[in-house]
Amino acid sequence: MNLLRNLPSGLKAAMAALCLVALAPSAKAAEPPIKIGFSMALSGGLAANGKAALLAMQMWADGVNAKGGLLHRKVELKYYDDKSSPSEVPGIYTKLLDVDKVDLIVSPYGTNLIAPAMTVAVRRKYTMMSLFGVGVNDKFRYDRYFQIMPLGVHSADAIPEGFFEAAKTLTPKPQSIAIVGADAEFGKATSDSARKMATKMGLKIVYDRAYPPATIDFAPVVRAIQAAKPDLIFVASYPTDSVGLIRSINETGLKASLVGGGAVGPQFASIKTQLGPMLNNLLGYETYVPSDKMKFPGIEDFINQYQAKAAGQGVDPLGYYVPPFVYAAMQIVGQAVEKTGSLDQGAIAKTIHANTFGTVVGSIKFAANGEWDKPRMLMVQYRGIKGNGLDQFRDPSHYVILSPKAFKSGDAQTPYPSK
Amino acid sequence: MQFDLLVNAIIAGLMLGAFYAAVTAGISISFGMLDIVNIAHPGFIILGSYIAYIVNVHFGVDPIVIAIVALPAFYALGSVIYEIYYRSFEKHGQDSLRGLAFFFGLLFVTEVALNMVFGVDYRSVDVPYIGGSLSIGAMEFPVRMLVPALVSIVMFAGLQLYLARTFIGRAVMAVSQDPQALQLMAVDPIRIKRIAFSISLATASMAGAFLIIIQPVIPSSGREYIGRVFAICVLGGLGSLPGTLIAALLIGVIESITSTFYGPSWAPAVSFGLLLLTLAVRPSGLLGR
């Protein structure tokens, strides 16, 4: 202490200033983190996508924190497993808001789980970025809702639209169609939309049925379709069912000009490798494929980092379908908070409505109903797949993009199955 | 054409029914004969699927061969589970509600364990007959359904022979009817129940292999089978393996025909309608006593 007393006063002042400067960042760091709360399907039927989504969110949070956080505060993800069960969701979101006191919320994964989360978000006036929901806001009409899947304003139409666009290019012109979909939210909405488009296109609907969840054998369904002799088969199925339907089509020898459209499953690496050559000529929707036309800033870095982290975690090893878009959703939340300069829910929603956001999946602008202002769902035809190896699915030549026009890389080829 | 459709619907239904029978066999023994509501059985079926998957991926062995090799391990697991169940619940007469909670817990523990070890991605096996089909005239047999169906029938025949022709098998049938009378014959009913429960769990190994041949699985796939397997068990008649087989085949054929001619969404309604009708006319089930 004596030593300090004996120092010249100028030096003392300089030391004090240095101490203040040194302490300033730690004072910022001591501020509580910005908590972002959500429920996620980490077990149950949607867990395959839920866990991949969580990994992408964690990658975003790590990246943001490494750069100093948002509004100079660290970001903390607060999440609970909703077990893929809609009934768990309202309780979790209430707990997140009342007990965990989160500052921001993001939706769970998938339409069936977003809808119950919306009831809490609307009541508490929270802005909610949604992850892969189809038409949720059609009923709520909530002005603080945003959805990251590139479906566009008429969200239920985005997937079937690509299928029917491809059908219109066929020669000879197709005359009839079979529509088969899962008796669940996504299957119903997509089948309804496909039905309207088929009627508008003047196609005769020769088979139009829904199948119940947990159907094991699809041979009876496929034989009934075969008996109806459709030119086109539109499928709106869930992953396990998609495998069952595609295998049954190949086993029974059913042929049609175009098959697929709304099958959930072929987007995932595990289903791609299971089906292998059975995918050839199948029409499938994708959100992202490694095409030269989809080289958005940061996407390749993100995919490489994701694939390195996903290895050994039992999640989708390619990560083309869900992870880049979930990462983009978080990028938008982050950018909106920074642009707004506060955590005011109404102001954040206004910022998201008013701006275009640069993300790893390209520039995103939202329409009034919270969907992308322009749809960008890809309809691809799988081609040239040999065997069941994973690496071939990193090759853009196996995905012929049929629509939208801006990304088109080829025309539809008939029939399915290709052999 | 309609006749071809009908024939193929019946064939598909029989193959599907044989698979249902394999899935229900264990429940038929544990619930039907031992009065143990092993609601975790579908979870162990998925465990069987994952064992088949992991060995198939690394060594390329057929899932059914893997399942047969894994039978002793499943049998041993069954013995351990029964011992815990007996000591914790059955011995104290708390086997109804608390036992049910125990098996519910086991179902979730199995699912979470699979989640942690294998992750949540869809898993399937690589066997040459998946995607192939045999044709005899107008009849078509998808091989991935045919192989599990045939092995399932053989498994049922073996189980029925064992129960009907061996001392232990007869003791299992006896313990389901009157454990005290069995004790008078100098047979330990607890030992017999342990053997029977272990056999029931061993069938999960086979059913798991069949399932992953037919479709990809995730850790939670087992939940989808709980309602269906108990319905088949009750329809067949508690304690009757032949009844279970007949009920499973019947449900399979009805689902398949309904699916082909009236639409798949009607299939569960028609098959569960049949269950209600049968129970109204014959409350003990098709072959129940």
Short mmCIF file of N, CA and C in Angstrom, two decimals, chain A residues 263-350:
data_model
loop_
_atom_site.label_atom_id
_atom_site.label_comp_id
_atom_site.label_asym_id
_atom_site.label_seq_id
_atom_site.Cartn_x
_atom_site.Cartn_y
_atom_site.Cartn_z
N ALA A 263 -43.94 -36.52 -50.73
CA ALA A 263 -43.49 -37.57 -49.80
C ALA A 263 -42.42 -37.01 -48.87
N VAL A 264 -42.71 -37.03 -47.57
CA VAL A 264 -41.68 -36.65 -46.60
C VAL A 264 -40.81 -37.89 -46.39
N GLY A 265 -39.54 -37.73 -46.39
CA GLY A 265 -38.63 -38.88 -46.19
C GLY A 265 -37.43 -38.82 -47.10
N PRO A 266 -37.67 -38.75 -48.43
CA PRO A 266 -36.50 -38.71 -49.32
C PRO A 266 -35.59 -37.49 -49.09
N GLN A 267 -36.01 -36.54 -48.27
CA GLN A 267 -35.15 -35.41 -47.95
C GLN A 267 -34.04 -35.82 -46.97
N PHE A 268 -34.26 -36.92 -46.23
CA PHE A 268 -33.30 -37.32 -45.18
C PHE A 268 -32.29 -38.31 -45.74
N ALA A 269 -31.05 -38.15 -45.32
CA ALA A 269 -29.98 -39.02 -45.82
C ALA A 269 -30.29 -40.50 -45.55
N SER A 270 -30.82 -40.80 -44.35
CA SER A 270 -31.05 -42.21 -44.01
C SER A 270 -32.08 -42.85 -44.94
N ILE A 271 -33.09 -42.09 -45.33
CA ILE A 271 -34.11 -42.63 -46.24
C ILE A 271 -33.55 -42.68 -47.66
N LYS A 272 -32.77 -41.68 -48.04
CA LYS A 272 -32.13 -41.69 -49.36
C LYS A 272 -31.30 -42.96 -49.53
N THR A 273 -30.48 -43.26 -48.53
CA THR A 273 -29.59 -44.42 -48.66
C THR A 273 -30.37 -45.73 -48.60
N GLN A 274 -31.48 -45.75 -47.86
CA GLN A 274 -32.29 -46.97 -47.82
C GLN A 274 -32.91 -47.27 -49.17
N LEU A 275 -33.46 -46.23 -49.79
CA LEU A 275 -34.18 -46.44 -51.04
C LEU A 275 -33.22 -46.57 -52.23
N GLY A 276 -32.12 -45.90 -52.18
CA GLY A 276 -31.10 -46.02 -53.24
C GLY A 276 -31.70 -45.87 -54.64
N PRO A 277 -31.47 -46.85 -55.53
CA PRO A 277 -31.94 -46.73 -56.91
C PRO A 277 -33.46 -46.64 -57.07
N MET A 278 -34.22 -47.02 -56.01
CA MET A 278 -35.69 -46.87 -56.10
C MET A 278 -36.09 -45.40 -56.20
N LEU A 279 -35.15 -44.51 -55.89
CA LEU A 279 -35.46 -43.07 -55.99
C LEU A 279 -35.40 -42.56 -57.43
N ASN A 280 -34.73 -43.29 -58.30
CA ASN A 280 -34.55 -42.79 -59.67
C ASN A 280 -35.88 -42.47 -60.34
N ASN A 281 -35.99 -41.24 -60.82
CA ASN A 281 -37.18 -40.68 -61.48
C ASN A 281 -38.31 -40.30 -60.53
N LEU A 282 -38.13 -40.54 -59.24
CA LEU A 282 -39.15 -40.11 -58.28
C LEU A 282 -39.10 -38.58 -58.16
N LEU A 283 -40.28 -37.96 -58.02
CA LEU A 283 -40.32 -36.51 -57.79
C LEU A 283 -40.40 -36.26 -56.30
N GLY A 284 -39.51 -35.45 -55.79
CA GLY A 284 -39.53 -35.15 -54.37
C GLY A 284 -39.32 -33.67 -54.13
N TYR A 285 -39.90 -33.18 -53.06
CA TYR A 285 -39.65 -31.77 -52.74
C TYR A 285 -38.42 -31.70 -51.84
N GLU A 286 -37.65 -30.67 -52.00
CA GLU A 286 -36.47 -30.45 -51.17
C GLU A 286 -36.43 -28.96 -50.86
N THR A 287 -35.76 -28.61 -49.77
CA THR A 287 -35.60 -27.19 -49.46
C THR A 287 -34.27 -26.68 -49.97
N TYR A 288 -33.27 -27.58 -49.96
CA TYR A 288 -31.94 -27.21 -50.44
C TYR A 288 -31.28 -28.45 -51.01
N VAL A 289 -30.61 -28.31 -52.13
CA VAL A 289 -29.76 -29.39 -52.65
C VAL A 289 -28.42 -28.76 -53.05
N PRO A 290 -27.36 -29.54 -53.05
CA PRO A 290 -26.04 -28.94 -53.32
C PRO A 290 -25.86 -28.62 -54.80
N SER A 291 -26.69 -27.71 -55.32
CA SER A 291 -26.62 -27.35 -56.73
C SER A 291 -25.76 -26.09 -56.89
N ASP A 292 -25.18 -25.94 -58.08
CA ASP A 292 -24.39 -24.73 -58.35
C ASP A 292 -25.27 -23.47 -58.28
N LYS A 293 -26.58 -23.67 -58.51
CA LYS A 293 -27.49 -22.52 -58.50
C LYS A 293 -27.90 -22.13 -57.08
N MET A 294 -27.45 -22.89 -56.09
CA MET A 294 -27.86 -22.58 -54.72
C MET A 294 -26.67 -22.29 -53.82
N LYS A 295 -25.68 -21.64 -54.39
CA LYS A 295 -24.48 -21.32 -53.59
C LYS A 295 -24.68 -19.98 -52.88
N PHE A 296 -25.45 -20.01 -51.82
CA PHE A 296 -25.70 -18.79 -51.04
C PHE A 296 -24.50 -18.52 -50.13
N PRO A 297 -24.27 -17.24 -49.79
CA PRO A 297 -23.12 -16.95 -48.93
C PRO A 297 -23.21 -17.69 -47.58
N GLY A 298 -22.21 -18.46 -47.29
CA GLY A 298 -22.14 -19.14 -45.99
C GLY A 298 -22.72 -20.54 -45.95
N ILE A 299 -23.46 -20.92 -47.01
CA ILE A 299 -24.16 -22.21 -46.94
C ILE A 299 -23.17 -23.38 -46.90
N GLU A 300 -22.13 -23.29 -47.72
CA GLU A 300 -21.20 -24.43 -47.76
C GLU A 300 -20.44 -24.58 -46.44
N ASP A 301 -20.04 -23.45 -45.86
CA ASP A 301 -19.37 -23.50 -44.55
C ASP A 301 -20.30 -24.11 -43.51
N PHE A 302 -21.56 -23.66 -43.54
CA PHE A 302 -22.51 -24.19 -42.57
C PHE A 302 -22.66 -25.70 -42.74
N ILE A 303 -22.88 -26.15 -43.99
CA ILE A 303 -23.09 -27.58 -44.24
C ILE A 303 -21.86 -28.39 -43.79
N ASN A 304 -20.68 -27.88 -44.10
CA ASN A 304 -19.46 -28.60 -43.70
C ASN A 304 -19.36 -28.71 -42.18
N GLN A 305 -19.63 -27.60 -41.50
CA GLN A 305 -19.56 -27.62 -40.03
C GLN A 305 -20.63 -28.54 -39.44
N TYR A 306 -21.84 -28.46 -40.03
CA TYR A 306 -22.94 -29.30 -39.53
C TYR A 306 -22.58 -30.78 -39.70
N GLN A 307 -22.11 -31.13 -40.89
CA GLN A 307 -21.80 -32.54 -41.16
C GLN A 307 -20.71 -33.06 -40.23
N ALA A 308 -19.74 -32.20 -39.91
CA ALA A 308 -18.69 -32.62 -38.98
C ALA A 308 -19.28 -32.87 -37.59
N LYS A 309 -20.21 -32.01 -37.17
CA LYS A 309 -20.81 -32.16 -35.84
C LYS A 309 -21.82 -33.31 -35.80
N ALA A 310 -22.52 -33.53 -36.92
CA ALA A 310 -23.59 -34.54 -36.95
C ALA A 310 -23.03 -35.95 -36.91
N ALA A 311 -21.80 -36.11 -37.40
CA ALA A 311 -21.21 -37.45 -37.46
C ALA A 311 -21.18 -38.05 -36.05
N GLY A 312 -21.77 -39.21 -35.93
CA GLY A 312 -21.75 -39.92 -34.65
C GLY A 312 -22.84 -39.50 -33.69
N GLN A 313 -23.66 -38.50 -34.06
CA GLN A 313 -24.73 -38.08 -33.15
C GLN A 313 -26.07 -38.73 -33.48
N GLY A 314 -26.10 -39.53 -34.53
CA GLY A 314 -27.35 -40.20 -34.89
C GLY A 314 -28.37 -39.27 -35.49
N VAL A 315 -27.93 -38.13 -36.02
CA VAL A 315 -28.86 -37.22 -36.73
C VAL A 315 -28.50 -37.23 -38.21
N ASP A 316 -29.37 -36.61 -39.01
CA ASP A 316 -29.19 -36.62 -40.46
C ASP A 316 -27.75 -36.23 -40.84
N PRO A 317 -26.97 -37.13 -41.43
CA PRO A 317 -25.56 -36.81 -41.70
C PRO A 317 -25.37 -35.80 -42.82
N LEU A 318 -26.34 -35.64 -43.73
CA LEU A 318 -26.19 -34.65 -44.80
C LEU A 318 -26.69 -33.28 -44.35
N GLY A 319 -27.87 -33.27 -43.75
CA GLY A 319 -28.40 -32.02 -43.19
C GLY A 319 -28.80 -30.98 -44.22
N TYR A 320 -29.33 -31.40 -45.36
CA TYR A 320 -29.73 -30.44 -46.38
C TYR A 320 -31.14 -29.88 -46.13
N TYR A 321 -31.98 -30.68 -45.49
CA TYR A 321 -33.41 -30.34 -45.44
C TYR A 321 -33.74 -29.33 -44.33
N VAL A 322 -33.54 -29.71 -43.09
CA VAL A 322 -33.96 -28.86 -41.97
C VAL A 322 -32.85 -27.91 -41.47
N PRO A 323 -31.64 -28.42 -41.20
CA PRO A 323 -30.65 -27.59 -40.48
C PRO A 323 -30.34 -26.22 -41.11
N PRO A 324 -30.13 -26.09 -42.43
CA PRO A 324 -29.78 -24.74 -42.92
C PRO A 324 -30.90 -23.73 -42.69
N PHE A 325 -32.13 -24.18 -42.76
CA PHE A 325 -33.26 -23.26 -42.61
C PHE A 325 -33.48 -22.89 -41.14
N VAL A 326 -33.23 -23.85 -40.25
CA VAL A 326 -33.34 -23.53 -38.82
C VAL A 326 -32.23 -22.54 -38.45
N TYR A 327 -31.05 -22.77 -38.99
CA TYR A 327 -29.93 -21.84 -38.75
C TYR A 327 -30.31 -20.45 -39.28
N ALA A 328 -30.91 -20.43 -40.48
CA ALA A 328 -31.33 -19.16 -41.07
C ALA A 328 -32.39 -18.47 -40.20
N ALA A 329 -33.30 -19.26 -39.64
CA ALA A 329 -34.33 -18.69 -38.76
C ALA A 329 -33.67 -17.98 -37.58
N MET A 330 -32.65 -18.62 -37.02
CA MET A 330 -31.96 -18.03 -35.88
C MET A 330 -31.16 -16.79 -36.31
N GLN A 331 -30.61 -16.86 -37.52
CA GLN A 331 -29.90 -15.68 -38.03
C GLN A 331 -30.85 -14.48 -38.10
N ILE A 332 -32.07 -14.75 -38.56
CA ILE A 332 -33.06 -13.67 -38.69
C ILE A 332 -33.42 -13.11 -37.32
N VAL A 333 -33.63 -14.01 -36.35
CA VAL A 333 -33.94 -13.56 -34.99
C VAL A 333 -32.81 -12.66 -34.48
N GLY A 334 -31.58 -13.12 -34.67
CA GLY A 334 -30.42 -12.36 -34.20
C GLY A 334 -30.32 -11.00 -34.87
N GLN A 335 -30.45 -11.01 -36.20
CA GLN A 335 -30.35 -9.74 -36.94
C GLN A 335 -31.47 -8.78 -36.53
N ALA A 336 -32.66 -9.33 -36.31
CA ALA A 336 -33.81 -8.49 -35.95
C ALA A 336 -33.59 -7.85 -34.59
N VAL A 337 -33.06 -8.61 -33.65
CA VAL A 337 -32.79 -8.07 -32.30
C VAL A 337 -31.76 -6.95 -32.40
N GLU A 338 -30.70 -7.18 -33.17
CA GLU A 338 -29.65 -6.16 -33.30
C GLU A 338 -30.21 -4.90 -33.98
N LYS A 339 -31.00 -5.11 -35.04
CA LYS A 339 -31.55 -3.96 -35.76
C LYS A 339 -32.53 -3.19 -34.88
N THR A 340 -33.33 -3.93 -34.09
CA THR A 340 -34.32 -3.27 -33.23
C THR A 340 -33.63 -2.57 -32.07
N GLY A 341 -32.55 -3.20 -31.57
CA GLY A 341 -31.82 -2.62 -30.45
C GLY A 341 -32.47 -2.87 -29.11
N SER A 342 -33.49 -3.72 -29.10
CA SER A 342 -34.13 -4.06 -27.82
C SER A 342 -34.81 -5.43 -27.96
N LEU A 343 -35.42 -5.87 -26.86
CA LEU A 343 -36.12 -7.16 -26.90
C LEU A 343 -37.64 -6.95 -26.90
N ASP A 344 -38.06 -5.77 -27.27
CA ASP A 344 -39.50 -5.48 -27.34
C ASP A 344 -40.14 -6.33 -28.45
N GLN A 345 -41.12 -7.14 -28.06
CA GLN A 345 -41.68 -8.12 -29.00
C GLN A 345 -42.33 -7.48 -30.23
N GLY A 346 -43.12 -6.43 -29.96
CA GLY A 346 -43.79 -5.75 -31.08
C GLY A 346 -42.79 -5.11 -32.02
N ALA A 347 -41.75 -4.50 -31.46
CA ALA A 347 -40.74 -3.83 -32.28
C ALA A 347 -39.96 -4.86 -33.11
N ILE A 348 -39.65 -6.00 -32.51
CA ILE A 348 -38.92 -7.05 -33.25
C ILE A 348 -39.77 -7.53 -34.43
N ALA A 349 -41.06 -7.75 -34.17
CA ALA A 349 -41.95 -8.21 -35.25
C ALA A 349 -41.99 -7.18 -36.39
N LYS A 350 -42.06 -5.89 -36.00
CA LYS A 350 -42.08 -4.83 -37.02
C LYS A 350 -40.78 -4.85 -37.83
#
